[in-house]
Coordinates of C-alpha atoms in Angstrom, one line a residue:
M6 CA 38.4 7.9 13.4
T7 CA 36.8 9.1 16.8
L8 CA 33.1 8.7 16.9
P9 CA 31.3 11.6 19.2
L10 CA 29.9 10.5 22.6
T11 CA 27.2 12.2 23.9
T12 CA 26.9 13.2 27.6
D13 CA 26.0 9.4 29.1
N14 CA 29.2 8.6 27.0
T15 CA 27.1 6.6 24.3
L16 CA 27.4 6.5 20.8
T17 CA 25.7 9.4 18.5
L18 CA 24.1 8.2 15.7
T19 CA 22.8 9.1 12.1
L20 CA 20.9 8.6 9.4
K21 CA 22.5 6.1 7.1
S22 CA 23.5 7.8 3.9
G23 CA 21.0 8.3 0.9
T24 CA 18.0 6.6 3.2
S25 CA 16.1 10.1 3.9
W26 CA 12.6 10.4 3.3
A27 CA 13.7 13.1 0.6
D28 CA 15.6 10.8 -0.8
A29 CA 13.3 8.2 -1.4
W30 CA 10.5 10.7 -2.5
Q31 CA 12.6 11.8 -5.4
R32 CA 13.5 8.6 -6.4
C33 CA 9.9 7.7 -6.7
Q34 CA 9.1 10.2 -9.0
A35 CA 12.4 9.3 -10.8
V36 CA 10.8 5.9 -11.4
A37 CA 6.7 6.4 -12.0
P38 CA 6.7 10.2 -12.5
E39 CA 3.0 9.0 -13.5
A40 CA 2.2 8.7 -10.1
F41 CA 3.9 11.0 -7.8
R42 CA 3.5 14.5 -7.7
D43 CA 5.7 17.1 -5.5
D44 CA 3.7 17.2 -3.2
R45 CA 1.3 14.1 -3.3
V46 CA 0.5 10.7 -4.7
L47 CA -2.5 9.7 -7.3
N48 CA -5.3 7.9 -7.3
L49 CA -5.5 5.4 -10.1
W50 CA -8.6 4.1 -11.8
N51 CA -9.9 3.9 -15.0
A52 CA -6.5 3.0 -15.9
T53 CA -5.5 6.5 -15.6
W54 CA -3.8 8.2 -12.7
Q55 CA -6.0 10.7 -11.3
A56 CA -5.2 14.0 -8.8
D57 CA -8.2 13.9 -7.0
G58 CA -9.0 13.6 -3.7
R59 CA -8.0 15.5 -0.7
A60 CA -4.5 14.6 0.3
L61 CA -4.3 14.1 4.2
P62 CA -1.1 15.4 6.0
A63 CA 0.7 12.2 7.3
V64 CA 3.7 11.7 9.9
T65 CA 6.0 8.7 9.8
P66 CA 6.4 6.8 12.6
V67 CA 10.1 6.8 12.2
D68 CA 10.4 10.1 13.8
G69 CA 7.3 12.1 14.0
S70 CA 8.8 14.1 9.9
P71 CA 5.9 14.8 7.2
I72 CA 5.6 12.1 4.7
A73 CA 3.1 11.7 2.2
G74 CA -0.7 11.3 2.8
P75 CA -3.5 9.3 1.2
P76 CA -5.4 11.2 -1.2
R77 CA -9.1 10.6 0.0
L78 CA -11.8 10.0 -2.6
E79 CA -15.6 10.8 -1.9
R80 CA -18.2 8.9 -2.2
D81 CA -19.0 9.2 -6.0
T82 CA -15.9 9.5 -7.0
A83 CA -15.2 5.4 -5.7
H84 CA -18.3 4.4 -7.3
R85 CA -17.2 5.9 -10.7
A86 CA -14.0 3.8 -9.7
V87 CA -15.5 0.5 -9.2
R88 CA -17.5 0.6 -12.9
A89 CA -14.2 1.3 -14.5
A90 CA -13.2 -1.7 -12.7
L91 CA -15.8 -3.7 -13.4
D92 CA -15.0 -2.7 -17.8
Q93 CA -11.3 -3.2 -17.1
H94 CA -12.5 -7.2 -15.3
R95 CA -14.4 -7.8 -18.7
A96 CA -12.1 -7.3 -21.0
W97 CA -9.2 -8.7 -18.8
R98 CA -10.9 -12.3 -17.8
H99 CA -10.9 -12.7 -22.0
L100 CA -7.5 -12.5 -22.0
P101 CA -5.5 -15.6 -22.6
L102 CA -3.7 -17.2 -19.4
A103 CA -0.3 -17.2 -21.2
E104 CA -0.5 -13.7 -21.6
R105 CA -1.7 -12.9 -18.1
R106 CA 1.0 -15.1 -16.8
A107 CA 3.2 -12.8 -19.0
R108 CA 2.7 -9.6 -17.7
V109 CA 2.8 -10.4 -14.3
A110 CA 5.9 -11.9 -14.8
A111 CA 6.9 -8.7 -16.1
T112 CA 5.6 -6.8 -12.8
L113 CA 7.8 -9.1 -10.7
D114 CA 11.0 -8.4 -12.4
A115 CA 9.9 -5.2 -12.1
L116 CA 9.4 -4.9 -8.3
T117 CA 12.5 -6.6 -8.2
E118 CA 14.6 -4.0 -10.2
H119 CA 13.0 -1.8 -7.5
R120 CA 13.0 -4.0 -4.4
E121 CA 15.5 -1.6 -2.4
L122 CA 13.1 1.5 -2.9
L123 CA 9.8 -0.6 -1.8
A124 CA 11.6 -1.6 1.3
L125 CA 12.9 1.5 2.1
L126 CA 8.9 3.4 1.7
L127 CA 8.1 0.4 4.3
V128 CA 10.8 1.6 7.0
W129 CA 9.7 5.2 6.7
E130 CA 5.7 4.5 6.1
I131 CA 5.1 1.7 8.6
G132 CA 8.5 1.9 10.9
K133 CA 9.9 -1.6 9.7
P134 CA 13.4 -2.6 10.3
W135 CA 15.2 -2.9 7.1
R136 CA 15.6 -6.9 7.1
L137 CA 11.6 -7.2 8.1
A138 CA 10.8 -4.3 5.1
Q139 CA 13.1 -6.3 2.3
A140 CA 11.5 -10.0 3.6
D141 CA 8.0 -8.1 2.9
V142 CA 8.7 -7.3 -0.5
D143 CA 10.5 -10.7 -1.4
R144 CA 8.1 -12.8 0.3
A145 CA 5.4 -10.6 -2.3
I146 CA 7.6 -11.2 -5.3
D147 CA 8.6 -14.9 -4.7
G148 CA 5.3 -16.1 -3.5
V149 CA 3.3 -14.9 -6.7
R150 CA 6.2 -16.0 -8.9
W151 CA 5.6 -19.8 -6.9
Y152 CA 1.8 -19.4 -8.6
A153 CA 2.6 -18.1 -11.7
D154 CA 4.9 -21.1 -11.7
G155 CA 2.3 -23.5 -11.2
I156 CA -1.3 -21.8 -11.6
E157 CA -2.0 -24.1 -14.5
P158 CA -3.7 -27.0 -12.6
M159 CA -4.9 -24.6 -9.9
L160 CA -7.3 -23.1 -12.7
A161 CA -8.0 -26.1 -14.4
G162 CA -12.1 -26.0 -15.0
R163 CA -12.4 -22.5 -13.1
A164 CA -13.5 -19.0 -14.6
P165 CA -13.0 -15.6 -13.4
L166 CA -15.3 -14.2 -11.5
D167 CA -18.3 -11.8 -12.7
G168 CA -16.7 -8.3 -11.4
P169 CA -13.1 -7.3 -9.9
V170 CA -12.0 -8.3 -6.6
S171 CA -12.2 -5.6 -3.9
N172 CA -8.8 -5.3 -1.3
I173 CA -9.0 -3.9 2.4
A174 CA -6.3 -4.6 3.7
S175 CA -4.2 -3.3 6.9
W176 CA -1.3 -1.1 7.3
N177 CA 1.2 -4.2 8.2
Y178 CA 1.8 -6.1 5.4
P179 CA 1.4 -4.2 2.0
M180 CA 3.6 -6.3 -0.1
S181 CA 3.4 -9.8 1.2
V182 CA -0.4 -9.7 1.8
L183 CA -1.4 -7.1 -0.4
V184 CA 0.3 -7.0 -3.5
H185 CA 0.7 -10.6 -3.5
A186 CA -2.9 -11.1 -3.4
M187 CA -3.6 -8.4 -6.3
L188 CA -1.0 -10.3 -8.7
V189 CA -2.5 -13.9 -7.7
Q190 CA -5.4 -12.5 -7.8
A191 CA -5.2 -10.8 -11.4
L192 CA -3.1 -14.5 -12.9
A193 CA -6.6 -15.8 -12.0
G194 CA -8.2 -13.5 -14.6
N195 CA -9.8 -10.5 -12.4
A196 CA -9.6 -6.9 -12.4
V197 CA -8.1 -5.6 -8.8
I198 CA -9.3 -2.9 -7.0
A199 CA -7.2 -2.1 -3.4
K200 CA -7.9 0.4 -0.8
T201 CA -4.9 2.1 0.8
P202 CA -4.5 1.3 3.8
T203 CA -5.1 4.8 6.5
D204 CA -2.8 3.9 9.0
G205 CA 0.3 3.7 5.9
G206 CA 2.2 2.3 3.3
V207 CA 0.3 4.5 0.4
A208 CA 3.8 5.5 -1.5
C209 CA 4.8 1.9 -1.5
L210 CA 1.8 0.8 -3.0
T211 CA 1.2 3.8 -5.0
L212 CA 4.9 2.9 -6.7
A213 CA 4.4 -1.4 -6.7
S214 CA 0.8 -0.6 -8.7
A215 CA 2.0 1.5 -11.2
L216 CA 4.9 -0.7 -11.8
A217 CA 1.4 -3.6 -12.6
A218 CA -0.4 -0.9 -14.8
R219 CA 3.4 0.1 -16.8
E220 CA 2.5 -4.1 -17.5
G221 CA -1.1 -3.6 -18.5
I222 CA -2.4 -5.4 -14.9
P223 CA -6.1 -3.9 -14.2
V224 CA -5.4 -2.3 -11.0
T225 CA -7.4 0.0 -9.4
L226 CA -5.8 2.3 -6.2
V227 CA -7.7 4.3 -4.2
S228 CA -7.8 6.0 -0.7
G229 CA -10.6 6.9 1.3
N230 CA -12.2 6.8 4.8
G231 CA -13.6 3.0 5.2
G232 CA -17.0 4.1 6.3
E233 CA -17.1 7.1 3.5
L234 CA -16.3 4.4 0.9
S235 CA -17.6 1.0 1.9
G236 CA -20.4 1.3 -0.6
A237 CA -18.4 1.3 -3.3
L238 CA -15.7 -1.3 -2.7
V239 CA -18.3 -3.4 -0.5
R240 CA -21.6 -3.4 -1.2
A241 CA -21.4 -2.2 -4.7
P242 CA -22.9 -5.0 -7.4
E243 CA -20.1 -4.7 -9.6
I244 CA -17.5 -6.2 -6.8
G245 CA -17.2 -10.1 -7.5
C246 CA -15.3 -11.0 -4.1
V247 CA -14.0 -8.9 -0.9
S248 CA -11.0 -9.5 0.3
F249 CA -10.0 -8.4 3.6
V250 CA -7.6 -8.1 6.3
G251 CA -7.9 -6.2 9.6
G252 CA -9.7 -6.1 13.5
R253 CA -12.8 -7.7 14.3
D254 CA -15.0 -4.5 14.8
T255 CA -14.6 -3.5 10.9
G256 CA -14.7 -6.9 9.6
A257 CA -18.2 -7.6 12.0
A258 CA -19.4 -5.1 9.7
V259 CA -18.3 -6.2 6.2
A260 CA -19.2 -10.0 7.2
T261 CA -22.3 -8.2 7.7
A262 CA -22.6 -6.6 4.3
V263 CA -21.0 -9.5 2.3
A264 CA -23.5 -12.1 3.9
D265 CA -27.0 -9.9 3.4
L266 CA -25.5 -9.3 -0.6
G267 CA -24.5 -13.4 -1.1
K268 CA -20.9 -11.6 -2.1
R269 CA -17.7 -14.2 -2.6
H270 CA -15.4 -12.9 0.4
I271 CA -12.5 -13.6 2.3
L272 CA -12.0 -12.2 5.7
E273 CA -9.3 -11.9 8.1
Q274 CA -9.5 -10.9 11.2
E275 CA -7.5 -11.0 14.5
G276 CA -7.1 -13.3 17.0
L277 CA -5.3 -13.8 20.4
N278 CA -3.1 -16.6 19.7
T279 CA -1.7 -18.5 22.7
W280 CA 1.8 -20.4 23.1
G281 CA 0.5 -22.8 26.3
I282 CA 3.5 -24.4 28.3
W283 CA 2.7 -28.1 29.8
N284 CA 5.0 -30.8 31.1
Y285 CA 7.6 -29.0 29.1
S286 CA 11.5 -29.6 30.2
D287 CA 13.4 -28.3 27.2
W288 CA 14.2 -24.2 28.1
D289 CA 17.2 -24.5 26.0
A290 CA 15.0 -24.6 22.4
L291 CA 12.6 -21.6 24.1
T292 CA 15.0 -19.1 24.7
P293 CA 15.8 -18.1 21.3
V294 CA 12.8 -18.5 20.0
I295 CA 11.4 -15.6 22.6
P296 CA 12.6 -12.5 20.2
K297 CA 12.1 -13.9 17.0
L298 CA 8.5 -13.4 18.8
F299 CA 8.9 -10.0 18.7
D300 CA 9.5 -9.3 14.8
Y301 CA 7.9 -6.0 14.0
G302 CA 6.9 -5.5 17.6
K303 CA 4.3 -8.1 17.6
Q304 CA 2.2 -5.9 14.8
R305 CA 1.1 -9.3 13.2
C306 CA -2.2 -11.6 12.8
T307 CA 0.5 -13.7 13.7
A308 CA 2.3 -13.1 16.3
Y309 CA 1.9 -14.5 20.4
P310 CA 1.5 -11.9 23.0
R311 CA -0.1 -14.3 25.6
F312 CA 1.7 -17.1 27.3
V313 CA -0.4 -19.7 29.0
V314 CA 1.5 -21.3 31.8
Q315 CA 1.6 -24.7 33.7
R316 CA 2.0 -22.7 37.3
A317 CA 4.4 -25.4 38.8
L318 CA 7.0 -24.8 35.8
F319 CA 6.1 -21.1 36.2
D320 CA 9.9 -20.3 37.8
E321 CA 11.5 -22.1 34.9
F322 CA 9.9 -20.4 32.2
L323 CA 11.0 -17.0 33.5
A324 CA 14.8 -18.3 33.8
A325 CA 14.2 -19.3 30.2
Y326 CA 12.0 -15.9 28.8
L327 CA 13.3 -12.7 30.7
P328 CA 17.0 -13.2 29.3
A329 CA 15.6 -13.4 26.3
V330 CA 13.4 -10.7 26.2
G331 CA 16.1 -8.6 27.7
T332 CA 18.4 -8.7 24.6
L333 CA 16.0 -7.3 21.8
E334 CA 17.3 -4.2 20.3
V335 CA 14.4 -1.2 19.4
G336 CA 15.4 1.6 17.7
H337 CA 15.0 4.1 14.7
P338 CA 15.2 1.4 12.1
L339 CA 17.6 3.9 9.6
A340 CA 20.0 5.5 12.4
V341 CA 23.7 3.8 12.3
E342 CA 27.2 4.7 13.4
R343 CA 28.5 6.0 10.3
S344 CA 26.6 7.4 7.7
T345 CA 28.1 4.2 5.5
D346 CA 27.4 1.3 8.3
P347 CA 25.0 -1.9 7.1
Y348 CA 21.6 -1.1 8.3
P349 CA 20.9 -1.7 11.9
G350 CA 19.7 -5.2 13.1
L351 CA 17.0 -4.5 15.1
D352 CA 14.3 -6.3 16.5
F353 CA 11.5 -3.6 16.0
G354 CA 11.2 -0.1 15.6
P355 CA 8.1 2.1 16.5
V356 CA 4.5 0.9 16.6
I357 CA 2.2 2.2 13.9
N358 CA 1.9 5.5 15.5
A359 CA 1.9 7.6 18.7
A360 CA -1.6 7.5 19.0
K361 CA -1.1 3.5 19.4
A362 CA 1.8 4.0 21.5
K363 CA 0.3 5.9 23.8
E364 CA -3.2 3.2 23.9
L365 CA -0.5 0.6 24.6
H366 CA 0.9 2.7 27.3
D367 CA -2.4 3.2 29.1
Q368 CA -3.5 -0.2 28.6
V369 CA 0.0 -1.7 30.4
A370 CA -0.6 1.2 33.1
E371 CA -4.0 0.6 33.5
A372 CA -3.6 -3.6 34.0
V373 CA -0.6 -2.9 36.4
D374 CA -2.8 -0.3 38.4
R375 CA -5.7 -3.1 38.9
G376 CA -3.4 -6.2 39.8
A377 CA -1.3 -7.2 37.0
V378 CA 2.5 -7.9 37.8
P379 CA 5.0 -6.2 35.7
L380 CA 7.6 -8.7 35.0
H381 CA 9.7 -6.9 32.5
R382 CA 9.5 -3.4 31.4
G383 CA 12.6 -2.2 28.8
K384 CA 13.4 1.7 29.0
L385 CA 12.7 4.1 26.4
S386 CA 16.7 5.4 27.3
D387 CA 18.0 1.7 26.1
A388 CA 17.0 2.2 22.6
R389 CA 18.7 3.6 19.4
F390 CA 17.6 7.1 18.4
L391 CA 18.9 10.3 16.9
P392 CA 19.8 13.6 18.6
G393 CA 16.5 15.3 19.6
Q394 CA 14.1 12.8 17.3
D395 CA 10.6 12.5 17.7
T396 CA 10.0 9.4 20.0
S397 CA 6.5 9.0 20.5
A398 CA 5.4 6.1 18.5
Y399 CA 8.2 3.7 20.1
V400 CA 7.0 1.1 23.0
Q401 CA 9.9 -0.8 24.4
P402 CA 8.6 -4.5 25.3
V403 CA 6.8 -5.3 28.2
T404 CA 5.3 -8.2 29.7
L405 CA 2.7 -8.7 32.9
L406 CA 1.8 -11.6 34.6
N407 CA -2.2 -11.9 35.0
P408 CA -4.1 -9.1 33.3
P409 CA -7.4 -8.9 34.8
P410 CA -10.7 -9.6 33.0
S411 CA -11.3 -6.1 33.3
S412 CA -8.4 -5.1 30.9
P413 CA -8.6 -5.0 27.2
L414 CA -5.0 -6.9 27.6
H415 CA -6.9 -10.0 29.1
H416 CA -8.7 -10.9 26.3
A417 CA -7.3 -8.9 23.1
E418 CA -4.9 -8.9 21.0
P419 CA -2.8 -5.6 22.1
F420 CA -0.9 -5.3 18.2
G421 CA 2.6 -4.1 19.9
P422 CA 5.2 -5.5 22.0
V423 CA 3.3 -6.4 25.3
D424 CA 3.2 -10.4 26.2
T425 CA 1.0 -11.2 28.5
I426 CA 1.6 -14.4 30.9
V427 CA -1.5 -16.3 32.7
L428 CA -1.0 -19.5 34.9
V429 CA -3.1 -22.5 34.8
D430 CA -3.2 -25.3 36.9
T431 CA -5.3 -27.8 34.9
E432 CA -5.5 -29.1 31.3
A433 CA -8.8 -27.7 31.3
E434 CA -7.4 -24.3 32.3
L435 CA -4.9 -24.1 29.9
L436 CA -7.6 -24.8 26.8
A437 CA -10.0 -22.4 28.5
A438 CA -6.7 -19.9 28.7
M439 CA -5.8 -20.5 25.1
N440 CA -9.5 -19.9 24.3
A441 CA -9.7 -16.7 25.3
S442 CA -10.4 -15.2 22.2
N443 CA -12.9 -17.3 20.5
G444 CA -10.9 -18.5 17.8
A445 CA -7.3 -17.4 16.6
L446 CA -5.4 -17.8 13.9
V447 CA -2.3 -19.4 15.3
A448 CA -1.3 -21.4 18.2
T449 CA 1.7 -23.3 19.9
L450 CA 1.4 -26.0 22.5
S451 CA 4.9 -27.0 24.0
T452 CA 4.9 -30.0 25.6
D453 CA 7.5 -33.0 26.2
D454 CA 5.0 -35.8 25.8
R455 CA 3.7 -35.8 22.3
A456 CA 0.5 -37.8 23.1
T457 CA 0.0 -34.9 25.3
Y458 CA 0.1 -32.9 22.4
D459 CA -2.4 -35.1 20.3
R460 CA -4.8 -35.4 22.7
L461 CA -4.8 -31.3 23.5
A462 CA -4.0 -29.3 20.1
P463 CA -7.3 -30.3 18.5
Q464 CA -9.0 -28.7 21.2
I465 CA -7.3 -25.9 20.3
R466 CA -9.4 -23.5 18.2
A467 CA -6.5 -22.2 16.0
F468 CA -6.8 -22.6 12.7
K469 CA -2.5 -24.0 13.0
T470 CA -1.3 -25.3 16.0
G471 CA 2.7 -25.4 16.4
H472 CA 4.2 -28.5 18.8
G473 CA 6.8 -26.5 20.4
R474 CA 7.0 -23.8 17.3
P475 CA 5.6 -20.6 15.8
R476 CA 3.2 -21.4 13.1
S477 CA 3.0 -18.2 10.6
R478 CA 0.6 -17.4 7.9
G479 CA 2.5 -19.3 5.3
D480 CA 3.9 -18.9 1.7
R481 CA 3.2 -21.0 -1.5
D482 CA 1.5 -23.9 -1.0
E483 CA 0.6 -23.3 3.1
L484 CA -3.1 -22.9 3.8
F485 CA -3.9 -19.9 6.5
G486 CA -7.7 -19.4 7.4
G487 CA -9.0 -18.7 11.0
F488 CA -11.5 -20.8 13.7
G489 CA -14.2 -18.6 15.3
A490 CA -14.7 -15.0 15.1
S491 CA -11.1 -14.8 14.0
W492 CA -12.0 -15.8 10.4
R493 CA -14.8 -15.5 7.7
G494 CA -15.3 -16.5 4.3
A495 CA -13.2 -18.7 2.1
F496 CA -9.8 -19.9 3.5
V497 CA -6.7 -19.2 1.4
G498 CA -3.2 -20.5 0.4
G499 CA -2.0 -22.7 -2.4
D500 CA -4.5 -23.2 -4.3
L501 CA -7.3 -22.2 -1.8
L502 CA -6.3 -19.0 -3.0
V503 CA -7.0 -19.2 -6.5
R504 CA -10.6 -21.6 -6.2
A505 CA -11.3 -18.8 -3.6
V506 CA -11.5 -15.6 -6.2
T507 CA -12.9 -17.8 -9.5
R508 CA -15.6 -20.0 -10.2
G509 CA -15.9 -24.1 -10.1
P510 CA -18.6 -26.2 -10.7
A511 CA -21.9 -25.7 -10.2
G512 CA -22.8 -26.2 -6.1
E513 CA -19.2 -26.3 -5.1
R514 CA -18.4 -25.5 -1.2
L515 CA -15.2 -23.9 -1.0
P516 CA -13.3 -24.3 2.2
G517 CA -13.7 -21.8 4.6
N518 CA -16.1 -20.3 7.5
F519 CA -19.0 -19.5 6.3
P520 CA -22.5 -18.2 8.2
D521 CA -23.7 -21.4 7.3
Y522 CA -20.9 -24.1 7.3
H523 CA -17.5 -24.7 8.6
L524 CA -15.8 -27.0 5.9
M525 CA -11.8 -27.3 6.6
P526 CA -9.4 -27.9 3.6

């Protein structure tokens, strides 16, 4: 069979068979008709799927075509949902652990049965390549199974909170962060409330919540404007704990509210994660890591958008870095040469929306205009697209040297495929540049000398620091938190996640970053 060529002799791509948004939507309606109407998803509260809220229009970042939008509730309805969740919580907390575990296990079996549909929804709603979308689903399932298998010692001497856990999370990991947390919170004896992210993931979360609700898990899923619903989801007296994942501006407002109320909280916020290069020579080891750092277009809380490089090593660093960044494959996550081909093995697809793409383009242009040096700029013409598709949410990788202090790229996480490089001459400059954002979640220092690493690593303000290797959020028993402004409240991961959403002995001080103390595990 001869494949059609465009006028420039490139292959004409087509959508993989059975993967259209219409296909995904029809499958959702077949699997969970209680939660999906012909033209919208429903909210879930008081153990009932409710056709309330104003459904907003939405488009997929993949090609700009219409998809389901979030049905936004009004403030009063959200308060009613929270009060109903408290009633569910009071019943659920007294259910024997064996019964809670059985219901969570049944939910995991259902999620496993529909893992491909959940992954396909992630592709359309938030632009994840197929490989990463499946990984997001699998990490949620495998992670919760780990807790279900070993929950007894984690709950010894502990009790559920006095009210449900309210979850407000960003759009980038609906399954492995949000659904994972919700099911562990329920396993520990709490009813759970989740707000769907404004920017994407509503259908995936609706399907996952429908599967959980069928097994009797006390789940509340609502949509709405964060400012409009904060009185219910953050400040309401019924709420036992607030779990937040997102940016620093919104997180600061949530942190102020929960601190004033003395409410249990877990607030994961962004930070500028940095990778330092000092007295280093193993470039063959660094080169294959570079493409992996661009997974999902660096739209991750543990992405590394900043390299801090010893000036004397800059030429060798570039020789290792530039060939690697030039291999990145970007494009439509479902575009294939033949409709029956496997899913494409892309490094990333679009960013979350066209507005974010424009913001990144504008920030790069402004930084260059003010003195940053462009070292690499990918061409959109090299990406894999369907004929005539909308490409406004796509950003090819960019690397800038020395962004000016006036640029947001100098001090903040871009949350997109933009790398910045800062050159330093002394160890003091190295540490100052690596600590530019007053706290980070992860960091890495590449240096040949272990003693140098052991001396400098404790001075890097990151919760996890790797020696020549990237660090991640982690799974199962790996702990997670942040330093400085990157984290507020209880740390999570392993038994710390269970401790964060349960009550222990009187006077217990949880490991975390609180207004009046900082306690490492």
